[in-house]
Short mmCIF file of C-alpha atoms (C1' of nucleotides) in Angstrom, two decimals:
data_model
loop_
_atom_site.label_atom_id
_atom_site.label_comp_id
_atom_site.label_asym_id
_atom_site.label_seq_id
_atom_site.Cartn_x
_atom_site.Cartn_y
_atom_site.Cartn_z
CA UNK G 273 0.00 0.00 0.00
CA UNK G 274 1.98 2.99 -1.25
CA UNK G 275 1.82 6.18 0.71
CA UNK G 276 0.58 9.46 -0.66
CA UNK G 277 1.28 12.32 1.66
CA UNK G 278 0.07 15.29 -0.30
CA UNK G 279 -1.85 16.28 -3.37
CA UNK G 280 0.71 17.97 -5.57
CA UNK G 281 -1.50 18.26 -8.60
CA UNK G 282 -5.08 18.61 -7.54
CA UNK G 283 -6.18 20.32 -10.70
CA UNK G 284 -4.57 17.76 -12.95
CA UNK G 285 -6.03 14.91 -10.99
CA UNK G 286 -9.54 16.16 -11.64
CA UNK G 287 -11.61 14.92 -14.53
CA UNK G 288 -9.78 11.63 -14.55
CA UNK G 289 -10.72 8.37 -12.92
CA UNK G 290 -11.42 7.90 -9.23
CA UNK G 291 -8.26 7.96 -7.13
CA UNK G 292 -8.51 6.01 -3.90
CA UNK G 293 -5.20 7.47 -2.76
CA UNK G 294 -6.25 11.07 -3.26
CA UNK G 295 -9.54 10.44 -1.55
CA UNK G 296 -7.79 8.77 1.39
CA UNK G 297 -5.38 11.68 1.78
CA UNK G 298 -8.21 14.19 1.94
CA UNK G 299 -10.28 12.01 4.24
CA UNK G 300 -7.37 11.44 6.56
CA UNK G 301 -6.90 15.18 6.91
CA UNK G 302 -10.59 15.50 7.71
CA UNK G 303 -10.59 12.57 10.11
CA UNK G 304 -10.48 14.78 13.16
CA UNK G 305 -13.42 16.88 14.38
CA UNK G 306 -11.25 19.90 15.11
CA UNK G 307 -10.00 19.95 11.54
CA UNK G 308 -13.49 19.59 10.15
CA UNK G 309 -14.61 22.54 12.26
CA UNK G 310 -11.63 24.60 11.19
CA UNK G 311 -12.39 23.92 7.55
CA UNK G 312 -16.08 24.67 8.03
CA UNK G 313 -15.33 28.00 9.66
CA UNK G 314 -13.06 28.94 6.81
CA UNK G 315 -15.70 27.95 4.29
CA UNK G 316 -18.43 29.89 6.05
CA UNK G 317 -16.39 32.97 6.88
CA UNK G 318 -14.33 33.00 3.73
CA UNK G 319 -11.03 33.63 5.48
CA UNK G 320 -9.77 33.90 8.98
CA UNK G 321 -6.74 34.98 10.91
CA UNK G 322 -5.12 32.04 12.63
CA UNK G 323 -5.43 33.66 16.03
CA UNK G 324 -9.17 34.13 15.64
CA UNK G 325 -9.52 30.48 14.74
CA UNK G 326 -7.58 29.36 17.77
CA UNK G 327 -9.91 31.28 20.07
CA UNK G 328 -12.89 29.23 18.98
CA UNK G 329 -11.33 26.05 20.29
CA UNK G 330 -10.37 24.92 23.74
CA UNK G 331 -7.04 23.83 22.38
CA UNK G 332 -3.56 25.21 22.76
CA UNK G 333 -2.41 27.59 20.06
CA UNK G 334 0.26 25.20 18.93
CA UNK G 335 -2.29 22.41 18.56
CA UNK G 336 -4.52 24.52 16.33
CA UNK G 337 -1.49 25.52 14.32
CA UNK G 338 -0.68 21.86 13.86
CA UNK G 339 -4.21 21.08 12.66
CA UNK G 340 -3.97 23.95 10.19
CA UNK G 341 -0.67 22.57 8.96
CA UNK G 342 -2.27 19.19 8.31
CA UNK G 343 -5.14 20.79 6.41
CA UNK G 344 -2.62 22.78 4.39
CA UNK G 345 -0.56 19.70 3.65
CA UNK G 346 -3.65 18.10 2.16
CA UNK G 347 -4.15 21.21 0.03
CA UNK G 348 -7.51 21.82 1.67
CA UNK G 349 -6.52 25.29 2.81
CA UNK G 350 -3.84 27.81 2.03
CA UNK G 351 -2.31 30.50 4.18
CA UNK G 352 -1.07 33.89 3.20
CA UNK G 353 1.17 36.08 5.26
CA UNK G 354 -0.48 39.23 6.54
CA UNK G 355 2.12 41.02 8.57
CA UNK G 356 2.97 38.95 11.62
CA UNK G 357 -0.36 37.14 11.24
CA UNK G 358 -1.46 34.39 8.92
CA UNK G 359 -4.66 34.57 6.94
CA UNK G 360 -6.06 31.19 6.04
CA UNK G 361 -8.61 30.44 3.40
CA UNK G 362 -10.08 27.41 1.69
CA UNK G 363 -8.53 25.96 -1.42
CA UNK G 364 -11.63 25.68 -3.61
CA UNK G 365 -9.92 23.33 -6.05
CA UNK G 366 -9.40 20.64 -3.46
CA UNK G 367 -12.87 21.15 -2.06
CA UNK G 368 -14.31 20.69 -5.54
CA UNK G 369 -12.10 17.67 -6.01
CA UNK G 370 -13.41 16.16 -2.79
CA UNK G 371 -16.99 16.69 -3.91
CA UNK G 372 -16.17 15.13 -7.24
CA UNK G 373 -14.59 12.09 -5.62
CA UNK G 374 -17.53 11.62 -3.29
CA UNK G 375 -19.86 11.98 -6.22
CA UNK G 376 -18.11 9.11 -7.94
CA UNK G 377 -18.53 6.73 -5.05
CA UNK O 68 -12.96 17.79 21.69
CA UNK O 69 -15.32 14.94 22.51
CA UNK O 70 -14.87 11.65 20.82
CA UNK O 71 -17.44 10.03 18.60
CA UNK O 72 -16.55 6.49 17.75
CA UNK O 73 -19.53 5.34 15.77
CA UNK O 74 -22.67 6.53 14.07
CA UNK O 75 -25.47 4.92 16.06
CA UNK O 76 -28.25 6.80 14.35
CA UNK O 77 -27.30 7.61 10.83
CA UNK O 78 -30.82 7.92 9.57
CA UNK O 79 -31.88 10.22 12.38
CA UNK O 80 -28.87 12.40 11.94
CA UNK O 81 -29.79 13.15 8.36
CA UNK O 82 -31.80 16.16 7.41
CA UNK O 83 -30.51 18.10 10.38
CA UNK O 84 -27.63 20.51 10.56
CA UNK O 85 -24.06 19.72 9.61
CA UNK O 86 -22.30 17.52 12.13
CA UNK O 87 -18.55 17.94 12.23
CA UNK O 88 -18.27 14.91 14.49
CA UNK O 89 -20.20 12.61 12.16
CA UNK O 90 -18.22 13.83 9.20
CA UNK O 91 -14.94 13.29 11.02
CA UNK O 92 -15.92 9.74 12.00
CA UNK O 93 -16.71 8.82 8.41
CA UNK O 94 -13.61 10.53 7.07
CA UNK O 95 -11.40 8.85 9.61
CA UNK O 96 -12.69 5.47 8.50
CA UNK O 97 -11.93 6.45 4.92
CA UNK O 98 -8.52 7.88 5.76
CA UNK O 99 -6.67 4.81 4.54
CA UNK O 100 -6.33 3.88 0.86
CA UNK O 101 -7.02 0.20 1.51
CA UNK O 102 -10.33 1.04 3.13
CA UNK O 103 -11.30 3.37 0.31
CA UNK O 104 -10.56 0.61 -2.17
CA UNK O 105 -12.52 -1.91 -0.16
CA UNK O 106 -15.51 0.39 -0.06
CA UNK O 107 -15.24 1.15 -3.75
CA UNK O 108 -15.16 -2.53 -4.63
CA UNK O 109 -18.24 -3.15 -2.54
CA UNK O 110 -20.01 -0.25 -4.21
CA UNK O 111 -19.08 -1.32 -7.72
CA UNK O 112 -19.67 -5.01 -7.28
CA UNK O 113 -22.70 -4.67 -5.10
CA UNK O 114 -21.50 -7.16 -2.53
CA UNK O 115 -18.45 -9.27 -2.01
CA UNK O 116 -17.37 -12.19 0.07
CA UNK O 117 -14.61 -11.25 2.48
CA UNK O 118 -12.17 -13.77 1.06
CA UNK O 119 -12.54 -12.39 -2.43
CA UNK O 120 -11.78 -8.95 -1.10
CA UNK O 121 -8.53 -10.03 0.55
CA UNK O 122 -7.20 -11.47 -2.69
CA UNK O 123 -7.16 -8.07 -4.36
CA UNK O 124 -4.73 -6.67 -1.81
CA UNK O 125 -1.16 -7.47 -0.93
CA UNK O 126 -2.16 -7.58 2.71
CA UNK O 127 -2.62 -10.38 5.16
CA UNK O 128 -6.15 -11.68 5.40
CA UNK O 129 -6.37 -10.60 9.03
CA UNK O 130 -5.37 -7.07 8.08
CA UNK O 131 -8.13 -6.86 5.50
CA UNK O 132 -10.54 -8.18 8.09
CA UNK O 133 -9.45 -5.41 10.42
CA UNK O 134 -10.06 -2.76 7.75
CA UNK O 135 -13.50 -4.21 7.15
CA UNK O 136 -14.18 -4.01 10.86
CA UNK O 137 -13.28 -0.31 10.88
CA UNK O 138 -15.56 0.37 7.91
CA UNK O 139 -18.32 -1.52 9.67
CA UNK O 140 -17.79 0.42 12.89
CA UNK O 141 -18.34 3.61 10.94
CA UNK O 142 -21.56 2.12 9.54
CA UNK O 143 -20.19 2.41 6.03
CA UNK O 144 -20.65 -1.28 5.38
CA UNK O 145 -22.54 -4.15 6.90
CA UNK O 146 -21.78 -7.84 6.91
CA UNK O 147 -24.10 -10.75 6.83
CA UNK O 148 -23.16 -14.31 7.63
CA UNK O 149 -23.23 -16.63 4.65
CA UNK O 150 -22.15 -20.01 5.87
CA UNK O 151 -18.55 -19.88 7.06
CA UNK O 152 -18.06 -16.81 4.92
CA UNK O 153 -19.04 -13.23 5.44
CA UNK O 154 -20.83 -11.28 2.79
CA UNK O 155 -20.18 -7.57 3.05
CA UNK O 156 -22.16 -4.87 1.39
CA UNK O 157 -22.39 -1.10 1.48
CA UNK O 158 -24.68 0.68 3.89
CA UNK O 159 -26.40 3.08 1.50
CA UNK O 160 -27.72 5.24 4.34
CA UNK O 161 -24.25 6.18 5.52
CA UNK O 162 -23.07 6.69 1.98
CA UNK O 163 -25.96 9.05 1.36
CA UNK O 164 -25.23 10.76 4.63
CA UNK O 165 -21.62 11.27 3.59
CA UNK O 166 -22.71 12.78 0.31
CA UNK O 167 -25.10 15.03 2.13
CA UNK O 168 -22.42 16.21 4.56
CA UNK O 169 -19.99 16.90 1.74
CA UNK O 170 -22.71 18.77 -0.08
CA UNK O 171 -23.11 21.05 2.90
CA UNK O 172 -19.47 22.01 3.03
"C1'" DT U 91 18.31 48.12 17.21
"C1'" DA U 92 15.43 46.27 20.42
"C1'" DC U 93 10.73 45.00 21.66
"C1'" DG U 94 6.09 43.15 21.35
"C1'" DT U 95 2.90 40.40 18.72
"C1'" DT U 96 1.67 36.45 16.18
"C1'" DT U 97 2.42 32.02 14.46
"C1'" DA U 98 5.27 27.94 13.39
"C1'" DT U 99 8.34 24.44 14.94
"C1'" DC U 100 10.49 21.38 18.35
"C1'" DG U 101 10.70 17.91 21.94
"C1'" DT U 102 8.13 15.03 24.76
"C1'" DC U 103 4.68 11.88 26.25
"C1'" DG U 104 0.80 8.79 26.24
"C1'" DA U 105 -2.59 6.87 23.10
"C1'" DT U 106 -3.82 5.02 18.81
"C1'" DT U 107 -2.91 2.84 14.31
"C1'" DG U 108 -1.50 -0.61 11.02
"C1'" DA U 109 0.64 -4.67 10.15
"C1'" DC U 110 1.51 -9.51 10.99
"C1'" DG U 111 1.17 -14.45 12.60
"C1'" DA U 112 -1.02 -17.34 15.82
"C1'" DA U 113 -4.98 -18.79 18.00
"C1'" DA U 114 -9.93 -18.93 18.42
"C1'" DT U 115 -14.53 -19.22 16.41
"C1'" DA U 116 -18.31 -20.70 13.43
"C1'" DA U 117 -20.44 -23.32 9.99
"C1'" DA U 118 -20.09 -27.06 6.34
"C1'" DA U 119 -18.61 -31.35 4.84
"C1'" DT U 120 -17.03 -35.76 5.61
"C1'" DA K 180 -18.13 -36.21 15.89
"C1'" DT K 181 -14.23 -34.80 13.66
"C1'" DT K 182 -12.21 -32.26 10.11
"C1'" DT K 183 -11.98 -28.61 6.85
"C1'" DT K 184 -12.72 -24.00 5.43
"C1'" DA K 185 -13.42 -19.02 6.17
"C1'" DT K 186 -13.02 -15.35 9.05
"C1'" DT K 187 -12.47 -12.87 13.35
"C1'" DT K 188 -9.95 -11.88 17.44
"C1'" DC K 189 -5.69 -11.60 20.12
"C1'" DG K 190 -0.98 -10.29 21.17
"C1'" DT K 191 2.86 -7.89 19.69
"C1'" DC K 192 5.61 -4.34 17.75
"C1'" DA K 193 7.07 -0.24 15.31
"C1'" DA K 194 5.20 3.93 13.61
"C1'" DT K 195 2.16 7.70 13.73
"C1'" DC K 196 -1.08 10.90 16.09
"C1'" DG K 197 -2.68 14.44 19.17
"C1'" DA K 198 -1.84 17.29 22.76
"C1'" DC K 199 1.02 20.40 25.34
"C1'" DG K 200 4.63 23.87 26.77
"C1'" DA K 201 8.73 25.93 25.39
"C1'" DT K 202 11.25 27.90 21.96
"C1'" DA K 203 12.14 29.96 17.51
"C1'" DA K 204 10.99 32.71 13.60
"C1'" DA K 205 8.80 36.57 11.09
"C1'" DC K 206 7.12 41.00 11.08
"C1'" DG K 207 5.74 45.78 12.55
"C1'" DT K 208 6.86 49.38 15.53
"C1'" DA K 209 9.00 52.36 19.13
#
DNA sequence: TACGTTTATCGTCGATTGACGAAATAAAAT
DNA sequence: ATTTTATTTCGTCAATCGACGATAAACGTA
């Protein structure tokens, strides 16, 4: 069972056949309630400063940062530097890809 | 972050608001490529005997059985006894629920 | 330059996962 | 009733996860 750690070419992968590996990578990243909530907040609010996100959870700042890193590694979100802060937002391509993969189940 | 290990009431949970916990439980179960492939085979073939499933993977039979157990715990599949064999099939309710949750992202 | 603010990374620890072979279980066939 | 077949469960082990506090890094500002 070969490992796939990230989704380097989300756009390319679309419109081809179902990829169990891609789907597993995305699902694994979403296999924790905190990460699902983080993603949902970003979807609903459009974008959020990392600090604001951390306040919504009863988790240490470093833990939230780690969850964000995992979501970013799966290409589900992307972060842009905004001064000393980080502004995170959803990666719509991966979200679309997820919906496409689920639709093909 | 409270833990949710299974989906005891998939049908009831539908048609209500988005549940990050339910979504995380399903995604966690699908966070391994072998389990995604197992589910896909069951979807495409309708139903499969456990032994036939193990042959498609370069994994020990007990490992495949364990993956099937995890899928079953997440209500994604269900198994019925067919003599000494087990016949697994998809649980369409959970699959629909997954599609619904993804649609609400 | 030095300081404060914000976020990422590091090191640690206990818990969980994934894999396997061996043993146990359940039903069918002899 | 014993054996065979099919599958689950158990025990083990290394690897990964999730959480935390402490530290480091990046940036704006005094």
